[in-house]
Every structure is written in C-alpha cells, then in structure tokens.
Amino acid sequence: MLTNILYSASLALLLTTATVLTTPLRARIPYAVKETHNVPSRWFRVGPAPSNRVINLHIGLRQSQFDDLERHLYEGSSGLHAALLSEPARILRKVTDSFSLRLVSTPSHPRYGQHLTNDQVNELVKPTHDTLDLVHDWLLDSGIDRAQLGYNKAKDFIKVSLPVSAVESLLDTEYSIYEHEDGDRIIRAPSWSLPVHLHEHIDAIQPTNSFFRPAGRRRTLKTVVPVDTIGGADSPEPAADFTAVNEIASTPDSTDISVAKACNTSAVTPLCLRTLYGTKSYTPQVPGKNQVGLTDFLLEANNRSDVQIFLEMYRKGAVSEAETFTVDVINGGDNQQTPDTPAQLAAGKDLEGNLDAETIIGIDYPTPLTAFTTGGMPPFDPDDLTPTDTNEPYLQFLNAVLDMDTLPQVISSSYGDDEQTVPIAYAKKVCNLFAQLGAKGVSFLCASGDNGVGATGDCFTNDGKNTSTFLPSFPDGCPYVTSVGATKNFNPEVVAFDPANDFASGGGFSNYFPRPSYQDDNKVVKNYISSLGGEFDGLYNKSGRGYPDIAAQGQRFVTIWNGTITILDGTSASTPTASAVLSLVNDALLAAGKPVLGFLNPWLYSTGYSAFTDITSGSAIGCGGSGFPALAGWDAVTGFGTPYFPSVESLALSSNA
C-alpha cells in the first residue's frame, strides 16, 4: 500500500510538471532546432509515444575547458611553452591543475604518465557558472524545480525524470515509438529544439534522436556441443578435435610448448593465446594494484558457472576467479546467474559476456577482473509507466565510471554500431567522456566490428540520398579509444575472415572525427591512403580518423555457454585478448614503480608500434567487395598488428625510464 501511495504521489508530481510546461514559455523565449538526425534504415515509426510515459532525460552541458584539453592534446611542448609566455597565469593554472591528455600520454614529454585525479578531471570539464545558471533558469521557467534534478560529480550532466508530454514541451519536439526490424522498440524524437540562447551551453540531450544500439561484436560459428557429449558417439564434433585441444590446454605453465603445438585453427584456447603472444612465462607481480575490466550491455552478463567450467577445462589454476571476479551493476544492468529461459537461450544471451570474461581470465589470472554491467535501452512496454532509462548504455556507463575513485587500468568493450546511427552531437559528447577516462590513466579498447567495411546490403548513407558508402563504426572513430581488429591463423597471422558466417574484421575512417595529430605526426595513415592509389575513392572520408589501431586473434574461440562448448568469431574475441595482454604490460610497469600505459594511442603511434607484429595479408571484406587491404605498416583492417608481450613490455619499460 505504501509503495502504491508513493508511486501515485510521484506520478502526480510528474504530471503536475507536465501541466506547468504547457504555459506560454515559447512566446517569451525564441526556440530553434538544435539537432536533427535521420531515422536509420531498418527502423520504422509505429506511432506517437504515450504522453504519460516517463523517461529519464540526460542534459549534457558544455564543458568549460575541454577546448584547452584538446588543444594541448594536439600541440607539442613548444606550443605549450608559447602559450605560457603569452598568458602565464591562466595557462599555468590549467596545466598544473589538469595536465592535458597529450602531455600525459606522449612518451617524449616530461609529464608522460602523470595521469589526472578525479578532482583534476572534474575541475577541467565542469561547466561555467554562466552555463549552469542559464540552464537552471530555463528549467525553472519550465516548471522544473531544482529538487527534481540530479548531477554527476563534474555537473556537466543534469538528469531529470519527466513524462513524454513534458519533454515534448521542454524541447519543442514530438516523440514517437520506433521499431527495429528485429522487433525492438524505443521512443525517440528525430529533431529537437532549444531556446536560442542555450545552443552554446548545451551539447546534447538524450534520449532524443540517437538510434545507437551497441550490439556485441561476435558471431556464433558452430552448433553448440554439450560438454558431456564431446567425442561421444552422437557428438557432431570429431572426437580428435576437442580431445587433443583439451589435452594440450592442460599443459603446465612450466612446460615449454611451441605455437604449432599449442594452437589449433579450429579451436583457439587461452594456452594458444598465451603462447602466441608470449605471456605464458610471465607471472603477474602486483595483482590487485593492477586490474582489468570489461563492459556488458543489453542484458548481457558473465555466467560464473560457465566461466568455472571453462577454466576447469582450459586453465585449471584460475578456477577460483570464476567466483571472485567483481560485478559492478550500473543503471540496473544484468547480473543473472540463474539458468537462462528458453527465450534467452534462443537469443544467445550471455554468449558475449562469457566470451569476454573467459578470455580475459584465461590470459590474465590472477589479475582481478571487474565486469561493468550496464542497463539501458530496455524493451519498450507501452503499458509500463514506471520511469525507465532508454538512454544508450555507453552514456550511462561512462558517467558512472567517471564518478568512481578507483578503476581498472585497462577496460575492454566488445560493443558498437554503425557511426551513422548516432547523432554527431551525441557522438562527440561520448567521445569527450572517453578522453576523460584516458586522462585518468585508463586504456579503453573497443572492437572494430565484424562486417569489414560494412555489411553487404547496408552500405548506403543515412541522409536520404542513399549514396553508396563504407560504414564506419562507433565508438571506434573516436580518437580517444584504441580500436582492435581481428586476425586468424598463426604462422603467419592474417586478417580474420570466416566464410562460414561472413565474419570479417572491421576497419575504416570516421565521418565524424578528423584524423588526430598522433596519426598525422608519423604520416602512417596518409601513406596508407596514398598506397591505395585511389581505390575506394568516394566511399570513405580520407581526412577521418582511421581505425583500428591494433589487432589480435579473433576467430574460432572456444567458449563455454549454458554449460556447453560453442565456437565464436568476432572482434569481441580479439578485444579482450589484446586488453589482457596489455594489462600484463601494466602489471610489469607497476611492479617496476612506473606509471601504467594509460591512453595508448600517442605512445602507440610514436614508438609503441615497433613492438607489434605487422599483418600484411587479407582485407576488411564487406559492402560487396574486398574492402581495405592489410599492407606493410599501419592499415585500416589490423592497425599496427598484434602485440607480442615481451617486446611490448620491454619497450613500455624503456618509454617510462
């Protein structure tokens, strides 16, 4: 009864807000369209959104000093010195209070590795008093009291729960129900407006016009095989396949083993990865001080029972971690540990989450793992008036972790979507949040995609013209993340492509983000474009940020799911693999009393690339063609190639000398 009374009171307050918002505010304050984003293909309008449906609105405010951060990020120390001479007091305060991302991420700079604290980052990105005052006045004039508002620590995001009718009035827009061809439904408004005087103070508001769905980058290859039937008379798998794989996988760490012996192209295990990338003989020295993380979105979880079975089969010494890895639930994220329902099994729930956790623990143990499981974009129920958050989970995840005092030094994320599903204002706002993670010393690695340069049949622009184009991925185009492509085979490794399910390692060039200076400084991206000789001209943005940055094995990974073996392909496999290897490099750095790698890309493009194995065969097959080829040096399908731990460790230690 008490719950019903409180819910009724809350709903009444929200409906009162909706009534207040119908006052003639528009007559006093001129509005103009802030942003319009076309509805992506495969999405269709169903009808108007219920007026009393409550949504959680996130208002992203302009960050007061991000331009300075970005300028210092792409200037050398000489540019900083000139600025100090011209404006010593103002610039010195900004530099000493919040070192730029470029300064702390470039090995040649004296401040390399001096990452920022939470307070320093928040001081850098907090809005000006003028911005906060103007936005507060607008909300108050619209009938929204300060008591209804929530904030992150930096106060560059304001959160408020309102009925659809109130938000429509506030943003001078109209929300509708949109359905994806796979049945998912969301509420969105393709165009929204603000008072003219607030356009320079508010960067983005969601949920409005973003149709971004960060789907997992994995594809199921083979029929699931029950563990207890492997090699049996009724098994669809030849007995020799897994019998041999499992025998080899149990090889003690103290035993020398060759890549040829450890690796099987049809079933990749942790032993293969540890042998191939040179981590097998390394024992983590400071687990706990060094940590690694992964992301779960869209109701994915990491099933402890499955992880335990996997480790019992493929890394027995790490079995205890199946029960001890940390799960951090954000915004109602999923941490289901009970058996999946038939519907969940049919949807492949937790295939992604299990692949990520099993891969990282299988390589990194005993480095502690944290799984950040984030809610967002739940299935739309038109009869449910409970306030739910239909924001894209990347926004939820980033705002939550940026408020945390302690974070893993490497975070792996296997989720993304086509860049053109994301409005540019939202993409830039999220990208800025990734920059804040980097400034705090976190390496964020993301999967470059599983469709090469784009899924055949989908390679058209979303501007109403349907022009043929390659389809860059988000968040890979953001210059503050490290994008990971995929390889297969072992001697040599080549670009991953699997005709059994059309998996092809993704790569390309952003249409939203220009090529960053770290890619221009050594001209590797320009040289690559020149080497194409005009091929693919008109299908990609030659001045855009190129990705991926690196690669790792990503085809035919053994995974335990629902107590059974399945084989998975995807940059969902290569990303946790690369993350695990680089996390061990951080372990070595911390053990030597040196700072962690942090934001990788300036180091990678200036000196780090020399410790990676170049991939020169294969291409980003997609859009009905061969796609970008792998060539000597950096390329838009495997970046600089795959990490060899002894080389990366040695170079990183010398870079931190």
PDB file of N, CA and C in Angstrom, residues 304-394:
ATOM      1  N   ARG A 304      28.918 -17.196 -13.970  1.00  0.00           N
ATOM      2  CA  ARG A 304      30.025 -17.752 -13.183  1.00  0.00           C
ATOM      3  C   ARG A 304      30.155 -19.265 -13.373  1.00  0.00           C
ATOM      4  N   SER A 305      29.028 -19.955 -13.497  1.00  0.00           N
ATOM      5  CA  SER A 305      29.078 -21.403 -13.683  1.00  0.00           C
ATOM      6  C   SER A 305      29.772 -21.761 -14.992  1.00  0.00           C
ATOM      7  N   ASP A 306      29.441 -21.037 -16.056  1.00  0.00           N
ATOM      8  CA  ASP A 306      30.086 -21.288 -17.347  1.00  0.00           C
ATOM      9  C   ASP A 306      31.569 -20.947 -17.297  1.00  0.00           C
ATOM     10  N   VAL A 307      31.890 -19.821 -16.659  1.00  0.00           N
ATOM     11  CA  VAL A 307      33.298 -19.423 -16.549  1.00  0.00           C
ATOM     12  C   VAL A 307      34.088 -20.488 -15.788  1.00  0.00           C
ATOM     13  N   GLN A 308      33.473 -21.048 -14.744  1.00  0.00           N
ATOM     14  CA  GLN A 308      34.154 -22.088 -13.959  1.00  0.00           C
ATOM     15  C   GLN A 308      34.428 -23.329 -14.816  1.00  0.00           C
ATOM     16  N   ILE A 309      33.439 -23.764 -15.585  1.00  0.00           N
ATOM     17  CA  ILE A 309      33.639 -24.929 -16.453  1.00  0.00           C
ATOM     18  C   ILE A 309      34.765 -24.650 -17.448  1.00  0.00           C
ATOM     19  N   PHE A 310      34.751 -23.457 -18.024  1.00  0.00           N
ATOM     20  CA  PHE A 310      35.782 -23.086 -18.997  1.00  0.00           C
ATOM     21  C   PHE A 310      37.175 -23.160 -18.371  1.00  0.00           C
ATOM     22  N   LEU A 311      37.317 -22.574 -17.183  1.00  0.00           N
ATOM     23  CA  LEU A 311      38.628 -22.551 -16.540  1.00  0.00           C
ATOM     24  C   LEU A 311      39.064 -23.945 -16.099  1.00  0.00           C
ATOM     25  N   GLU A 312      38.123 -24.771 -15.664  1.00  0.00           N
ATOM     26  CA  GLU A 312      38.473 -26.148 -15.312  1.00  0.00           C
ATOM     27  C   GLU A 312      39.029 -26.907 -16.513  1.00  0.00           C
ATOM     28  N   MET A 313      38.547 -26.552 -17.686  1.00  0.00           N
ATOM     29  CA  MET A 313      38.987 -27.238 -18.892  1.00  0.00           C
ATOM     30  C   MET A 313      40.255 -26.630 -19.487  1.00  0.00           C
ATOM     31  N   TYR A 314      40.378 -25.288 -19.370  1.00  0.00           N
ATOM     32  CA  TYR A 314      41.421 -24.617 -20.150  1.00  0.00           C
ATOM     33  C   TYR A 314      42.424 -23.794 -19.334  1.00  0.00           C
ATOM     34  N   ARG A 315      42.181 -23.607 -18.046  1.00  0.00           N
ATOM     35  CA  ARG A 315      43.219 -23.034 -17.184  1.00  0.00           C
ATOM     36  C   ARG A 315      42.880 -23.353 -15.735  1.00  0.00           C
ATOM     37  N   LYS A 316      43.212 -24.541 -15.320  1.00  0.00           N
ATOM     38  CA  LYS A 316      42.781 -25.053 -14.019  1.00  0.00           C
ATOM     39  C   LYS A 316      43.229 -24.173 -12.852  1.00  0.00           C
ATOM     40  N   GLY A 317      44.405 -23.609 -12.956  1.00  0.00           N
ATOM     41  CA  GLY A 317      44.903 -22.803 -11.848  1.00  0.00           C
ATOM     42  C   GLY A 317      44.119 -21.542 -11.597  1.00  0.00           C
ATOM     43  N   ALA A 318      43.247 -21.171 -12.528  1.00  0.00           N
ATOM     44  CA  ALA A 318      42.497 -19.918 -12.401  1.00  0.00           C
ATOM     45  C   ALA A 318      41.043 -20.133 -12.003  1.00  0.00           C
ATOM     46  N   VAL A 319      40.660 -21.379 -11.672  1.00  0.00           N
ATOM     47  CA  VAL A 319      39.247 -21.694 -11.431  1.00  0.00           C
ATOM     48  C   VAL A 319      38.636 -20.817 -10.348  1.00  0.00           C
ATOM     49  N   SER A 320      39.391 -20.473  -9.320  1.00  0.00           N
ATOM     50  CA  SER A 320      38.832 -19.688  -8.211  1.00  0.00           C
ATOM     51  C   SER A 320      38.316 -18.326  -8.660  1.00  0.00           C
ATOM     52  N   GLU A 321      38.882 -17.800  -9.738  1.00  0.00           N
ATOM     53  CA  GLU A 321      38.463 -16.469 -10.195  1.00  0.00           C
ATOM     54  C   GLU A 321      37.029 -16.459 -10.710  1.00  0.00           C
ATOM     55  N   ALA A 322      36.503 -17.640 -11.071  1.00  0.00           N
ATOM     56  CA  ALA A 322      35.117 -17.716 -11.532  1.00  0.00           C
ATOM     57  C   ALA A 322      34.148 -17.242 -10.455  1.00  0.00           C
ATOM     58  N   GLU A 323      34.519 -17.414  -9.194  1.00  0.00           N
ATOM     59  CA  GLU A 323      33.655 -16.989  -8.090  1.00  0.00           C
ATOM     60  C   GLU A 323      34.066 -15.658  -7.495  1.00  0.00           C
ATOM     61  N   THR A 324      35.244 -15.169  -7.827  1.00  0.00           N
ATOM     62  CA  THR A 324      35.737 -13.972  -7.143  1.00  0.00           C
ATOM     63  C   THR A 324      35.798 -12.729  -8.022  1.00  0.00           C
ATOM     64  N   PHE A 325      35.627 -12.873  -9.355  1.00  0.00           N
ATOM     65  CA  PHE A 325      35.659 -11.638 -10.145  1.00  0.00           C
ATOM     66  C   PHE A 325      34.487 -10.747  -9.755  1.00  0.00           C
ATOM     67  N   THR A 326      34.712  -9.444  -9.833  1.00  0.00           N
ATOM     68  CA  THR A 326      33.747  -8.448  -9.349  1.00  0.00           C
ATOM     69  C   THR A 326      32.754  -8.085 -10.441  1.00  0.00           C
ATOM     70  N   VAL A 327      31.493  -7.942 -10.074  1.00  0.00           N
ATOM     71  CA  VAL A 327      30.469  -7.438 -10.985  1.00  0.00           C
ATOM     72  C   VAL A 327      29.954  -6.117 -10.433  1.00  0.00           C
ATOM     73  N   ASP A 328      30.090  -5.062 -11.213  1.00  0.00           N
ATOM     74  CA  ASP A 328      29.620  -3.730 -10.821  1.00  0.00           C
ATOM     75  C   ASP A 328      28.389  -3.404 -11.659  1.00  0.00           C
ATOM     76  N   VAL A 329      27.216  -3.411 -11.025  1.00  0.00           N
ATOM     77  CA  VAL A 329      25.955  -3.200 -11.732  1.00  0.00           C
ATOM     78  C   VAL A 329      25.665  -1.706 -11.824  1.00  0.00           C
ATOM     79  N   ILE A 330      25.487  -1.219 -13.048  1.00  0.00           N
ATOM     80  CA  ILE A 330      25.238   0.202 -13.315  1.00  0.00           C
ATOM     81  C   ILE A 330      23.867   0.353 -13.958  1.00  0.00           C
ATOM     82  N   ASN A 331      23.050   1.226 -13.405  1.00  0.00           N
ATOM     83  CA  ASN A 331      21.770   1.573 -14.010  1.00  0.00           C
ATOM     84  C   ASN A 331      20.909   0.340 -14.304  1.00  0.00           C
ATOM     85  N   GLY A 332      20.853  -0.575 -13.327  1.00  0.00           N
ATOM     86  CA  GLY A 332      20.002  -1.741 -13.488  1.00  0.00           C
ATOM     87  C   GLY A 332      20.532  -2.767 -14.466  1.00  0.00           C
ATOM     88  N   GLY A 333      21.839  -2.833 -14.614  1.00  0.00           N
ATOM     89  CA  GLY A 333      22.440  -3.813 -15.510  1.00  0.00           C
ATOM     90  C   GLY A 333      22.141  -5.238 -15.081  1.00  0.00           C
ATOM     91  N   ASP A 334      22.376  -6.182 -15.985  1.00  0.00           N
ATOM     92  CA  ASP A 334      22.004  -7.579 -15.762  1.00  0.00           C
ATOM     93  C   ASP A 334      23.147  -8.352 -15.108  1.00  0.00           C
ATOM     94  N   ASN A 335      22.853  -9.067 -14.031  1.00  0.00           N
ATOM     95  CA  ASN A 335      23.823  -9.971 -13.415  1.00  0.00           C
ATOM     96  C   ASN A 335      23.143 -11.304 -13.117  1.00  0.00           C
ATOM     97  N   GLN A 336      22.364 -11.770 -14.075  1.00  0.00           N
ATOM     98  CA  GLN A 336      21.627 -13.022 -13.892  1.00  0.00           C
ATOM     99  C   GLN A 336      22.597 -14.192 -13.796  1.00  0.00           C
ATOM    100  N   GLN A 337      22.479 -14.972 -12.718  1.00  0.00           N
ATOM    101  CA  GLN A 337      23.305 -16.162 -12.539  1.00  0.00           C
ATOM    102  C   GLN A 337      22.474 -17.440 -12.517  1.00  0.00           C
ATOM    103  N   THR A 338      21.171 -17.305 -12.713  1.00  0.00           N
ATOM    104  CA  THR A 338      20.289 -18.469 -12.800  1.00  0.00           C
ATOM    105  C   THR A 338      20.240 -18.957 -14.247  1.00  0.00           C
ATOM    106  N   PRO A 339      19.788 -20.192 -14.474  1.00  0.00           N
ATOM    107  CA  PRO A 339      19.733 -20.714 -15.855  1.00  0.00           C
ATOM    108  C   PRO A 339      18.893 -19.821 -16.761  1.00  0.00           C
ATOM    109  N   ASP A 340      19.326 -19.695 -18.010  1.00  0.00           N
ATOM    110  CA  ASP A 340      18.581 -18.897 -18.982  1.00  0.00           C
ATOM    111  C   ASP A 340      17.249 -19.557 -19.305  1.00  0.00           C
ATOM    112  N   THR A 341      16.272 -18.732 -19.614  1.00  0.00           N
ATOM    113  CA  THR A 341      14.983 -19.233 -20.078  1.00  0.00           C
ATOM    114  C   THR A 341      15.119 -19.692 -21.528  1.00  0.00           C
ATOM    115  N   PRO A 342      14.149 -20.458 -22.031  1.00  0.00           N
ATOM    116  CA  PRO A 342      14.202 -20.849 -23.449  1.00  0.00           C
ATOM    117  C   PRO A 342      14.331 -19.642 -24.387  1.00  0.00           C
ATOM    118  N   ALA A 343      13.634 -18.563 -24.073  1.00  0.00           N
ATOM    119  CA  ALA A 343      13.718 -17.368 -24.921  1.00  0.00           C
ATOM    120  C   ALA A 343      15.113 -16.758 -24.866  1.00  0.00           C
ATOM    121  N   GLN A 344      15.714 -16.740 -23.680  1.00  0.00           N
ATOM    122  CA  GLN A 344      17.065 -16.207 -23.546  1.00  0.00           C
ATOM    123  C   GLN A 344      18.082 -17.073 -24.283  1.00  0.00           C
ATOM    124  N   LEU A 345      17.908 -18.381 -24.203  1.00  0.00           N
ATOM    125  CA  LEU A 345      18.803 -19.286 -24.921  1.00  0.00           C
ATOM    126  C   LEU A 345      18.681 -19.083 -26.424  1.00  0.00           C
ATOM    127  N   ALA A 346      17.460 -18.901 -26.885  1.00  0.00           N
ATOM    128  CA  ALA A 346      17.249 -18.692 -28.317  1.00  0.00           C
ATOM    129  C   ALA A 346      17.909 -17.399 -28.789  1.00  0.00           C
ATOM    130  N   ALA A 347      17.960 -16.405 -27.887  1.00  0.00           N
ATOM    131  CA  ALA A 347      18.580 -15.123 -28.228  1.00  0.00           C
ATOM    132  C   ALA A 347      20.093 -15.139 -28.045  1.00  0.00           C
ATOM    133  N   GLY A 348      20.634 -16.227 -27.493  1.00  0.00           N
ATOM    134  CA  GLY A 348      22.079 -16.293 -27.272  1.00  0.00           C
ATOM    135  C   GLY A 348      22.558 -15.415 -26.135  1.00  0.00           C
ATOM    136  N   LYS A 349      21.690 -15.168 -25.151  1.00  0.00           N
ATOM    137  CA  LYS A 349      22.065 -14.322 -24.022  1.00  0.00           C
ATOM    138  C   LYS A 349      23.323 -14.846 -23.333  1.00  0.00           C
ATOM    139  N   ASP A 350      24.245 -13.963 -23.069  1.00  0.00           N
ATOM    140  CA  ASP A 350      25.498 -14.207 -22.340  1.00  0.00           C
ATOM    141  C   ASP A 350      26.596 -14.859 -23.183  1.00  0.00           C
ATOM    142  N   LEU A 351      26.352 -15.129 -24.464  1.00  0.00           N
ATOM    143  CA  LEU A 351      27.452 -15.575 -25.317  1.00  0.00           C
ATOM    144  C   LEU A 351      28.570 -14.540 -25.304  1.00  0.00           C
ATOM    145  N   GLU A 352      28.179 -13.285 -25.463  1.00  0.00           N
ATOM    146  CA  GLU A 352      29.151 -12.190 -25.469  1.00  0.00           C
ATOM    147  C   GLU A 352      29.835 -12.050 -24.111  1.00  0.00           C
ATOM    148  N   GLY A 353      29.039 -11.995 -23.064  1.00  0.00           N
ATOM    149  CA  GLY A 353      29.592 -11.796 -21.728  1.00  0.00           C
ATOM    150  C   GLY A 353      30.535 -12.914 -21.315  1.00  0.00           C
ATOM    151  N   ASN A 354      30.158 -14.165 -21.627  1.00  0.00           N
ATOM    152  CA  ASN A 354      31.021 -15.292 -21.280  1.00  0.00           C
ATOM    153  C   ASN A 354      32.322 -15.269 -22.068  1.00  0.00           C
ATOM    154  N   LEU A 355      32.235 -14.981 -23.361  1.00  0.00           N
ATOM    155  CA  LEU A 355      33.442 -14.906 -24.190  1.00  0.00           C
ATOM    156  C   LEU A 355      34.433 -13.898 -23.618  1.00  0.00           C
ATOM    157  N   ASP A 356      33.950 -12.731 -23.232  1.00  0.00           N
ATOM    158  CA  ASP A 356      34.828 -11.683 -22.701  1.00  0.00           C
ATOM    159  C   ASP A 356      35.494 -12.120 -21.401  1.00  0.00           C
ATOM    160  N   ALA A 357      34.685 -12.600 -20.452  1.00  0.00           N
ATOM    161  CA  ALA A 357      35.230 -12.965 -19.139  1.00  0.00           C
ATOM    162  C   ALA A 357      36.172 -14.163 -19.238  1.00  0.00           C
ATOM    163  N   GLU A 358      35.793 -15.172 -19.997  1.00  0.00           N
ATOM    164  CA  GLU A 358      36.627 -16.366 -20.110  1.00  0.00           C
ATOM    165  C   GLU A 358      37.967 -16.059 -20.775  1.00  0.00           C
ATOM    166  N   THR A 359      37.927 -15.203 -21.789  1.00  0.00           N
ATOM    167  CA  THR A 359      39.166 -14.848 -22.488  1.00  0.00           C
ATOM    168  C   THR A 359      40.118 -14.085 -21.577  1.00  0.00           C
ATOM    169  N   ILE A 360      39.601 -13.076 -20.883  1.00  0.00           N
ATOM    170  CA  ILE A 360      40.465 -12.236 -20.042  1.00  0.00           C
ATOM    171  C   ILE A 360      41.039 -13.041 -18.878  1.00  0.00           C
ATOM    172  N   ILE A 361      40.188 -13.761 -18.157  1.00  0.00           N
ATOM    173  CA  ILE A 361      40.688 -14.535 -17.016  1.00  0.00           C
ATOM    174  C   ILE A 361      41.656 -15.618 -17.493  1.00  0.00           C
ATOM    175  N   GLY A 362      41.345 -16.240 -18.626  1.00  0.00           N
ATOM    176  CA  GLY A 362      42.198 -17.292 -19.147  1.00  0.00           C
ATOM    177  C   GLY A 362      43.606 -16.833 -19.466  1.00  0.00           C
ATOM    178  N   ILE A 363      43.777 -15.538 -19.751  1.00  0.00           N
ATOM    179  CA  ILE A 363      45.102 -14.985 -20.049  1.00  0.00           C
ATOM    180  C   ILE A 363      45.705 -14.290 -18.836  1.00  0.00           C
ATOM    181  N   ASP A 364      44.893 -13.540 -18.088  1.00  0.00           N
ATOM    182  CA  ASP A 364      45.408 -12.572 -17.110  1.00  0.00           C
ATOM    183  C   ASP A 364      45.501 -13.063 -15.675  1.00  0.00           C
ATOM    184  N   TYR A 365      44.898 -14.178 -15.352  1.00  0.00           N
ATOM    185  CA  TYR A 365      44.877 -14.619 -13.954  1.00  0.00           C
ATOM    186  C   TYR A 365      46.299 -14.578 -13.365  1.00  0.00           C
ATOM    187  N   PRO A 366      46.435 -14.088 -12.109  1.00  0.00           N
ATOM    188  CA  PRO A 366      45.423 -13.711 -11.119  1.00  0.00           C
ATOM    189  C   PRO A 366      45.072 -12.219 -11.086  1.00  0.00           C
ATOM    190  N   THR A 367      45.263 -11.487 -12.181  1.00  0.00           N
ATOM    191  CA  THR A 367      44.870 -10.074 -12.213  1.00  0.00           C
ATOM    192  C   THR A 367      43.362  -9.967 -11.988  1.00  0.00           C
ATOM    193  N   PRO A 368      42.900  -9.201 -11.004  1.00  0.00           N
ATOM    194  CA  PRO A 368      41.462  -9.127 -10.717  1.00  0.00           C
ATOM    195  C   PRO A 368      40.682  -8.517 -11.881  1.00  0.00           C
ATOM    196  N   LEU A 369      39.527  -9.103 -12.159  1.00  0.00           N
ATOM    197  CA  LEU A 369      38.636  -8.639 -13.227  1.00  0.00           C
ATOM    198  C   LEU A 369      37.397  -7.995 -12.630  1.00  0.00           C
ATOM    199  N   THR A 370      36.998  -6.848 -13.192  1.00  0.00           N
ATOM    200  CA  THR A 370      35.714  -6.232 -12.864  1.00  0.00           C
ATOM    201  C   THR A 370      34.866  -6.184 -14.120  1.00  0.00           C
ATOM    202  N   ALA A 371      33.641  -6.726 -14.033  1.00  0.00           N
ATOM    203  CA  ALA A 371      32.689  -6.659 -15.136  1.00  0.00           C
ATOM    204  C   ALA A 371      31.695  -5.540 -14.834  1.00  0.00           C
ATOM    205  N   PHE A 372      31.683  -4.505 -15.673  1.00  0.00           N
ATOM    206  CA  PHE A 372      30.730  -3.409 -15.534  1.00  0.00           C
ATOM    207  C   PHE A 372      29.514  -3.750 -16.390  1.00  0.00           C
ATOM    208  N   THR A 373      28.407  -4.116 -15.743  1.00  0.00           N
ATOM    209  CA  THR A 373      27.207  -4.495 -16.475  1.00  0.00           C
ATOM    210  C   THR A 373      26.200  -3.353 -16.389  1.00  0.00           C
ATOM    211  N   THR A 374      25.865  -2.792 -17.536  1.00  0.00           N
ATOM    212  CA  THR A 374      25.124  -1.535 -17.593  1.00  0.00           C
ATOM    213  C   THR A 374      23.781  -1.725 -18.261  1.00  0.00           C
ATOM    214  N   GLY A 375      22.719  -1.227 -17.626  1.00  0.00           N
ATOM    215  CA  GLY A 375      21.387  -1.241 -18.210  1.00  0.00           C
ATOM    216  C   GLY A 375      21.221  -0.113 -19.203  1.00  0.00           C
ATOM    217  N   GLY A 376      20.073  -0.069 -19.851  1.00  0.00           N
ATOM    218  CA  GLY A 376      19.796   0.956 -20.846  1.00  0.00           C
ATOM    219  C   GLY A 376      19.140   0.339 -22.051  1.00  0.00           C
ATOM    220  N   MET A 377      18.292   1.115 -22.711  1.00  0.00           N
ATOM    221  CA  MET A 377      17.535   0.658 -23.877  1.00  0.00           C
ATOM    222  C   MET A 377      16.797  -0.642 -23.606  1.00  0.00           C
ATOM    223  N   PRO A 378      15.988  -0.671 -22.518  1.00  0.00           N
ATOM    224  CA  PRO A 378      15.221  -1.895 -22.274  1.00  0.00           C
ATOM    225  C   PRO A 378      14.111  -2.038 -23.299  1.00  0.00           C
ATOM    226  N   PRO A 379      13.544  -3.243 -23.445  1.00  0.00           N
ATOM    227  CA  PRO A 379      12.407  -3.402 -24.355  1.00  0.00           C
ATOM    228  C   PRO A 379      11.289  -2.447 -23.990  1.00  0.00           C
ATOM    229  N   PHE A 380      10.693  -1.817 -24.982  1.00  0.00           N
ATOM    230  CA  PHE A 380       9.652  -0.829 -24.728  1.00  0.00           C
ATOM    231  C   PHE A 380       8.316  -1.497 -24.448  1.00  0.00           C
ATOM    232  N   ASP A 381       7.710  -1.133 -23.334  1.00  0.00           N
ATOM    233  CA  ASP A 381       6.397  -1.638 -22.956  1.00  0.00           C
ATOM    234  C   ASP A 381       5.456  -0.445 -22.870  1.00  0.00           C
ATOM    235  N   PRO A 382       4.541  -0.275 -23.833  1.00  0.00           N
ATOM    236  CA  PRO A 382       3.692   0.917 -23.855  1.00  0.00           C
ATOM    237  C   PRO A 382       2.756   1.023 -22.667  1.00  0.00           C
ATOM    238  N   ASP A 383       2.550  -0.074 -21.928  1.00  0.00           N
ATOM    239  CA  ASP A 383       1.658  -0.026 -20.776  1.00  0.00           C
ATOM    240  C   ASP A 383       2.397   0.205 -19.466  1.00  0.00           C
ATOM    241  N   ASP A 384       3.738   0.269 -19.520  1.00  0.00           N
ATOM    242  CA  ASP A 384       4.536   0.415 -18.309  1.00  0.00           C
ATOM    243  C   ASP A 384       4.855   1.879 -18.095  1.00  0.00           C
ATOM    244  N   LEU A 385       4.314   2.475 -17.024  1.00  0.00           N
ATOM    245  CA  LEU A 385       4.546   3.887 -16.744  1.00  0.00           C
ATOM    246  C   LEU A 385       5.678   4.098 -15.757  1.00  0.00           C
ATOM    247  N   THR A 386       6.336   3.013 -15.341  1.00  0.00           N
ATOM    248  CA  THR A 386       7.460   3.141 -14.423  1.00  0.00           C
ATOM    249  C   THR A 386       8.599   3.871 -15.110  1.00  0.00           C
ATOM    250  N   PRO A 387       9.223   4.860 -14.439  1.00  0.00           N
ATOM    251  CA  PRO A 387      10.350   5.556 -15.073  1.00  0.00           C
ATOM    252  C   PRO A 387      11.463   4.569 -15.407  1.00  0.00           C
ATOM    253  N   THR A 388      11.812   4.475 -16.671  1.00  0.00           N
ATOM    254  CA  THR A 388      12.914   3.622 -17.107  1.00  0.00           C
ATOM    255  C   THR A 388      13.859   4.438 -17.958  1.00  0.00           C
ATOM    256  N   ASP A 389      15.089   3.988 -18.034  1.00  0.00           N
ATOM    257  CA  ASP A 389      16.105   4.738 -18.749  1.00  0.00           C
ATOM    258  C   ASP A 389      16.335   4.106 -20.105  1.00  0.00           C
ATOM    259  N   THR A 390      15.929   4.795 -21.156  1.00  0.00           N
ATOM    260  CA  THR A 390      16.118   4.288 -22.507  1.00  0.00           C
ATOM    261  C   THR A 390      17.334   4.932 -23.165  1.00  0.00           C
ATOM    262  N   ASN A 391      18.226   5.501 -22.354  1.00  0.00           N
ATOM    263  CA  ASN A 391      19.453   6.056 -22.900  1.00  0.00           C
ATOM    264  C   ASN A 391      20.378   4.947 -23.362  1.00  0.00           C
ATOM    265  N   GLU A 392      21.223   5.270 -24.354  1.00  0.00           N
ATOM    266  CA  GLU A 392      22.238   4.342 -24.786  1.00  0.00           C
ATOM    267  C   GLU A 392      23.147   4.026 -23.605  1.00  0.00           C
ATOM    268  N   PRO A 393      23.486   2.760 -23.405  1.00  0.00           N
ATOM    269  CA  PRO A 393      24.234   2.395 -22.202  1.00  0.00           C
ATOM    270  C   PRO A 393      25.651   2.939 -22.152  1.00  0.00           C
ATOM    271  N   TYR A 394      26.263   3.292 -23.301  1.00  0.00           N
ATOM    272  CA  TYR A 394      27.601   3.869 -23.230  1.00  0.00           C
ATOM    273  C   TYR A 394      27.592   5.142 -22.401  1.00  0.00           C
TER     274      TYR A 394
END
